[in-house]
Coordinates of C-alpha atoms in Angstrom, one line a residue:
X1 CA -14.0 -1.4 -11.2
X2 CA -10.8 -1.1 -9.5
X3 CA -9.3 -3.4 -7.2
X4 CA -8.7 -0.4 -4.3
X5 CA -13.0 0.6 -4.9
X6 CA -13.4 -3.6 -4.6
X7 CA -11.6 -3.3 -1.3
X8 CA -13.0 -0.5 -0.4
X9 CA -16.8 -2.4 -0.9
X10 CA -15.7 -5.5 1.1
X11 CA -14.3 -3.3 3.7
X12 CA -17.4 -1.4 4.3
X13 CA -19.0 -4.5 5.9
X14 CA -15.7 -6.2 6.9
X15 CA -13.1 -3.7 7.9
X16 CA -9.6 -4.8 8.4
X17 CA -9.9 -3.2 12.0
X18 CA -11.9 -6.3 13.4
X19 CA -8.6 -8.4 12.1
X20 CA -6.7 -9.6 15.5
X21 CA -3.4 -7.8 16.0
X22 CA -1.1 -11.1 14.8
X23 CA -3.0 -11.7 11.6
X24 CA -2.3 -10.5 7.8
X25 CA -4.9 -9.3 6.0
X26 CA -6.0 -6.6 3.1
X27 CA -4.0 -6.6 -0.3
X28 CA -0.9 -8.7 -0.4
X29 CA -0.4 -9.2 -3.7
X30 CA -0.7 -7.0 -6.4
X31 CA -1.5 -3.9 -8.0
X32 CA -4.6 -1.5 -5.8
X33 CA -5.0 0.1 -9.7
X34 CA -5.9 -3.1 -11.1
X35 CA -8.8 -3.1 -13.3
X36 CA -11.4 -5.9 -12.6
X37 CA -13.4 -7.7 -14.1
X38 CA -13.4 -11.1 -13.1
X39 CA -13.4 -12.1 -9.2
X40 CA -12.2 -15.8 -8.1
X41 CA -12.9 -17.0 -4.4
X42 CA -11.1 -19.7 -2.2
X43 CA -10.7 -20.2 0.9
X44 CA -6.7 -20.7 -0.3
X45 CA -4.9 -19.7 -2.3
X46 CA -3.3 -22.8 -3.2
X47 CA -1.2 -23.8 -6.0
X48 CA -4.2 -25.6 -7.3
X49 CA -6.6 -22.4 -6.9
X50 CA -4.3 -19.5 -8.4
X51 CA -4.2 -22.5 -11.7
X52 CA -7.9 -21.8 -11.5
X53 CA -7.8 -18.1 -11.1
X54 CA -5.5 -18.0 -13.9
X55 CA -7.6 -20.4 -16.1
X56 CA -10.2 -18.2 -16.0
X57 CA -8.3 -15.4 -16.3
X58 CA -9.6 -13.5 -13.2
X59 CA -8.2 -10.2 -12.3
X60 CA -8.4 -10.7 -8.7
X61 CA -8.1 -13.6 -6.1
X62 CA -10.4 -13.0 -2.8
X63 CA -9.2 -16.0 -0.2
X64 CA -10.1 -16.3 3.5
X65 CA -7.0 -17.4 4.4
X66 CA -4.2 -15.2 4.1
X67 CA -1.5 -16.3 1.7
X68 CA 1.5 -14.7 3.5
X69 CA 1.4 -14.5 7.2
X70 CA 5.2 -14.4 8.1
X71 CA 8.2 -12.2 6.9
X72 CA 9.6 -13.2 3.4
X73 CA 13.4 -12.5 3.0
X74 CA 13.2 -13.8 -0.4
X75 CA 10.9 -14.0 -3.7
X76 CA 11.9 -16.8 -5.6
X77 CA 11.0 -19.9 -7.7
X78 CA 13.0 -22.2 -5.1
X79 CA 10.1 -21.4 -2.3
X80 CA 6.7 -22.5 -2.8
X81 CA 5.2 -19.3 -1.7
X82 CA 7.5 -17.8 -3.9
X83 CA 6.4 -19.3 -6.6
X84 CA 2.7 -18.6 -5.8
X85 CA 3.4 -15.0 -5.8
X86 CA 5.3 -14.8 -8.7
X87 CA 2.5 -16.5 -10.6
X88 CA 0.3 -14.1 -9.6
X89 CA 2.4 -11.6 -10.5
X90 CA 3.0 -12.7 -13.5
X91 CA -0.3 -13.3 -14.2
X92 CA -1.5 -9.4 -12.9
X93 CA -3.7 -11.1 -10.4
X94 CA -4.3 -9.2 -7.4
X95 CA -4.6 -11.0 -4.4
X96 CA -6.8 -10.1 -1.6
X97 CA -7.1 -12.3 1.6
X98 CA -9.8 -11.6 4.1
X99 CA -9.5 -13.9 7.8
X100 CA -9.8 -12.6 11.3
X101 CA -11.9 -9.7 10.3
X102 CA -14.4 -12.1 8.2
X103 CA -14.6 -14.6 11.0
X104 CA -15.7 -11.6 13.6
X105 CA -18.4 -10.0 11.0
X106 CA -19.5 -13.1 9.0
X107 CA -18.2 -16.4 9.5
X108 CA -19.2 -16.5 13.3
X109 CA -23.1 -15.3 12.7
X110 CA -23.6 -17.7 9.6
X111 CA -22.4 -20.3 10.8
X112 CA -25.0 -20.0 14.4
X113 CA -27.9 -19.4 11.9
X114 CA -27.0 -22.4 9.4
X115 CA -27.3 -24.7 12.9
X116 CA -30.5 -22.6 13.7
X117 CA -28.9 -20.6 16.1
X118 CA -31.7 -18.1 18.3
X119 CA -30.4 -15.2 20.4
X120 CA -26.7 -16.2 20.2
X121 CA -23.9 -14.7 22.2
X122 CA -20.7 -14.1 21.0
X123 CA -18.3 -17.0 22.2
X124 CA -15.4 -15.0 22.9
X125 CA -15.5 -11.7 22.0
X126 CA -12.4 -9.6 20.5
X127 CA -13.7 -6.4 20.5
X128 CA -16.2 -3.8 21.7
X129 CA -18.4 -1.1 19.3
X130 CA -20.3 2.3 20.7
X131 CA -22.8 2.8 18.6
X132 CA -25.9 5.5 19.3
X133 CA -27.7 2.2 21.6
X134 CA -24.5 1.6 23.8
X135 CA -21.9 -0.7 23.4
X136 CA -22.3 -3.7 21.1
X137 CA -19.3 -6.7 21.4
X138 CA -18.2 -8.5 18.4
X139 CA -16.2 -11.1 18.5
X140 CA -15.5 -14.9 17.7
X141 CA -18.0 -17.6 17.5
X142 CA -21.3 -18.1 18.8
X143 CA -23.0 -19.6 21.6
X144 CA -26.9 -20.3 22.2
X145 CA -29.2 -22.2 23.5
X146 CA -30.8 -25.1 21.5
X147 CA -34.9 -25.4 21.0
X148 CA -35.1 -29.2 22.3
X149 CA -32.3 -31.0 23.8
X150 CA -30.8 -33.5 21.4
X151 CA -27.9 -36.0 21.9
X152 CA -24.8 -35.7 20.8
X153 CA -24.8 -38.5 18.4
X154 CA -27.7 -36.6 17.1
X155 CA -25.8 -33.1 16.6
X156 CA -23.1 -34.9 14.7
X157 CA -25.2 -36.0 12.1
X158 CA -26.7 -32.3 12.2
X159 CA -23.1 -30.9 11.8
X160 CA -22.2 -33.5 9.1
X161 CA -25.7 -32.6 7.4
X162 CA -25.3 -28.8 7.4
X163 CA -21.7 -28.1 6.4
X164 CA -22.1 -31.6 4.0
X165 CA -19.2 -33.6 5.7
X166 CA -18.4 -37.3 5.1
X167 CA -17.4 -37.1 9.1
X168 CA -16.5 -35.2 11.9
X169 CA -14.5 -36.6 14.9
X170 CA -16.2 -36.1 18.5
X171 CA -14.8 -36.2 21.8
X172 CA -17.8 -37.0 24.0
X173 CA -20.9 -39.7 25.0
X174 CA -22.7 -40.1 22.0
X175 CA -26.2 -40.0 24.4
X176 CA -25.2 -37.3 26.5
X177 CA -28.2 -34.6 25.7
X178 CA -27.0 -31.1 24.3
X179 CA -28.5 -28.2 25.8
X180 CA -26.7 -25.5 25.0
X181 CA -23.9 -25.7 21.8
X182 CA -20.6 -23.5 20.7
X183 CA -19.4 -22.5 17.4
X184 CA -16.0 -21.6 16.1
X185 CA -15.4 -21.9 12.1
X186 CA -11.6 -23.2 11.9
X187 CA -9.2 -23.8 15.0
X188 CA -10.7 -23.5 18.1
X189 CA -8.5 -24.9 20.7
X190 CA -8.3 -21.0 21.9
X191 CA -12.1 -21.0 22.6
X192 CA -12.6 -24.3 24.6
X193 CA -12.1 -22.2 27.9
X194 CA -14.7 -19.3 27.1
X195 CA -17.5 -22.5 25.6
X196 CA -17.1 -24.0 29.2
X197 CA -17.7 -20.5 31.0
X198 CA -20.6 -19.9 28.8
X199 CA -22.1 -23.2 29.8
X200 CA -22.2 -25.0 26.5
X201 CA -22.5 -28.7 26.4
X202 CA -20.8 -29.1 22.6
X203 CA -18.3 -27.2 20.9
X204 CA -18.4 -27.3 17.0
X205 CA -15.2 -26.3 15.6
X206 CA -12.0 -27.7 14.0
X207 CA -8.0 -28.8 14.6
X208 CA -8.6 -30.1 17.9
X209 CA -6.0 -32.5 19.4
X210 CA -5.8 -35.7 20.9
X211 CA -5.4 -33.7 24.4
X212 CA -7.3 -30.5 24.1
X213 CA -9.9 -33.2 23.5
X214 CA -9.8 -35.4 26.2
X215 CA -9.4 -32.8 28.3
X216 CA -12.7 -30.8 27.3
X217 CA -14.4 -33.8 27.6
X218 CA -13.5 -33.8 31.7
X219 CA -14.9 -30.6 31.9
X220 CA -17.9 -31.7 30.7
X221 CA -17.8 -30.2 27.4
X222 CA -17.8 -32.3 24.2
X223 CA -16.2 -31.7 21.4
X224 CA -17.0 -32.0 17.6
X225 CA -14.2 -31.4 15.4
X226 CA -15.5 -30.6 11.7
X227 CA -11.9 -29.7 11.0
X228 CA -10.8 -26.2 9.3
X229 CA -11.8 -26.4 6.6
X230 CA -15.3 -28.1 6.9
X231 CA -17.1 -25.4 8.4
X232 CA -14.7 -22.2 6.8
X233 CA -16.0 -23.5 3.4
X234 CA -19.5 -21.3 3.9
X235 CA -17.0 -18.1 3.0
X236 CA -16.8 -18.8 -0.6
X237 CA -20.5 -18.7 -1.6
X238 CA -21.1 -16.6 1.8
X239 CA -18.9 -13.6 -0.2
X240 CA -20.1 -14.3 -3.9
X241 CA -23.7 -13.3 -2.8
X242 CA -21.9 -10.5 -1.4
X243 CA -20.3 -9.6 -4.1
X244 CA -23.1 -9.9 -6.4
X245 CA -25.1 -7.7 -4.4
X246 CA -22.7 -4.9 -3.9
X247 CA -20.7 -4.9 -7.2
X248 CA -21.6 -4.0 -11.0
X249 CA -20.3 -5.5 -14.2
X250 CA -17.5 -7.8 -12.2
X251 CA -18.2 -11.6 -12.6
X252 CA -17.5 -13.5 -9.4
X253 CA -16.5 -17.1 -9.4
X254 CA -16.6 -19.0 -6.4
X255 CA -13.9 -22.5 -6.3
X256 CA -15.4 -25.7 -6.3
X257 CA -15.9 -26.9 -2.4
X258 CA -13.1 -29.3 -2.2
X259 CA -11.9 -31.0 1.4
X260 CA -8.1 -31.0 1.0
X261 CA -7.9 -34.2 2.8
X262 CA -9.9 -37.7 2.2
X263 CA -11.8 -39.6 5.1
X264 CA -11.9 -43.0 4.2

């Protein structure tokens, strides 16, 4: 297949419009014409991750983070986003980066069902669909309602189970009972204000800050920080039984779940 028919099959499901306005997503890398064969997916495209896509001579790298996000003057081997993209280049891999637009219309639902989310609510929603039923909200995260109350000593041993986490830092009493729990794959300092409107008692999420912490926690939310990465890793075999499902004779290879940081 074609890389521009590849996009077109990912976009069918997760269109580039859900993408917030400040984000970069779509092909940024690469040749649209590409013929491919071979699929590799990350959640980065690190240094260490286009070595693998280009071990395994793939023909197109699928990340969830986008590679480039600001304006590049230059395209060198001095810079080492230059250097990424020349290797890719280089290398005729095209590369194909997926964020905002996944979070709204996959990372948010899977990651409610993985913690056995029931009826969930979007936690802050980004935009609003008519469809033939009315108007349906998509949107960022999810909010719900737990079966049984449990503490929140217990949820982070649930959190650290699910997403298979050494740790996760929590701002919070550890036998304060959880009633009603957020999710937000990635940062979610943006979403700490909708979790307390909604009325949840926990917030799951990542890159939360000594403050934005504390500061939950005296609004009588806790806080579970999983960091970015921990939760975001669902994307990569998320997508590859995507992939498989929607795409003939391409092989899809997903990267190797890897933390990039060590809690000791």
């Amino acid at each position: 297949m074609l890389c521009k028919e590849i996009m077109e099959v990912i976009e069918q499901t997760y269109s580039r419009a859900y993408a917030m306005s400040w984000d970069n997503v779509g092909l940024l890398v690469g040749r649209d014409d590409k013929e491919v064969q071979k699929i590799y997916l990350a959640v980065d495209a690190t240094d260490e991750v286009i070595d693998a896509a280009v071990s395994c001579h793939a023909d197109m790298l699928v990340t969830h983070h986008p590679m480039i996000f600001g304006a590049l003057k230059q395209i060198n081997n001095r810079d080492f986003i230059g250097k990424r993209i020349l290797r890719l280049i280089q290398n005729d891999i095209s590369c194909y980066a997926m964020h905002t637009n996944y979070d709204v219309k996959g990372m948010a639902e899977l990651s409610g069902k993985m913690m056995g989310y029931e009826n969930a609510q979007v936690l802050e929603v980004t935009c609003t669909e008519e469809t033939g039923d009315g108007s349906v909200t998509e949107g960022i995260g999810r909010v719900a309602d737990l079966k049984e109350p449990v503490t929140l000593k217990e949820y982070c041993d649930k959190v650290k189970e699910v997403f298979q986490l050494p740790g996760v830092i929590a701002f919070g009493d550890m036998d304060a009972l959880i009633r009603r729990a957020a999710i937000c794959p990635g940062s979610g300092k943006s979403v700490i204000s909708a979790a307390i409107e909604k009325g949840a008692d926990v917030l799951v999420t990542g890159d939360i800050g000594h403050h934005e912490g504390i500061d939950a926690k005296a609004q009588g939310l806790a806080i579970i920080d999983a960091g970015h990465y921990g939760i975001e890793h669902i994307f990569i075999e998320d997508m590859k039984r995507y992939l498989e499902a929607h795409l003939e004779n391409v092989q899809i290879i997903g990267a190797p779940v890897q933390h990039p940081y060590v809690i000791l």
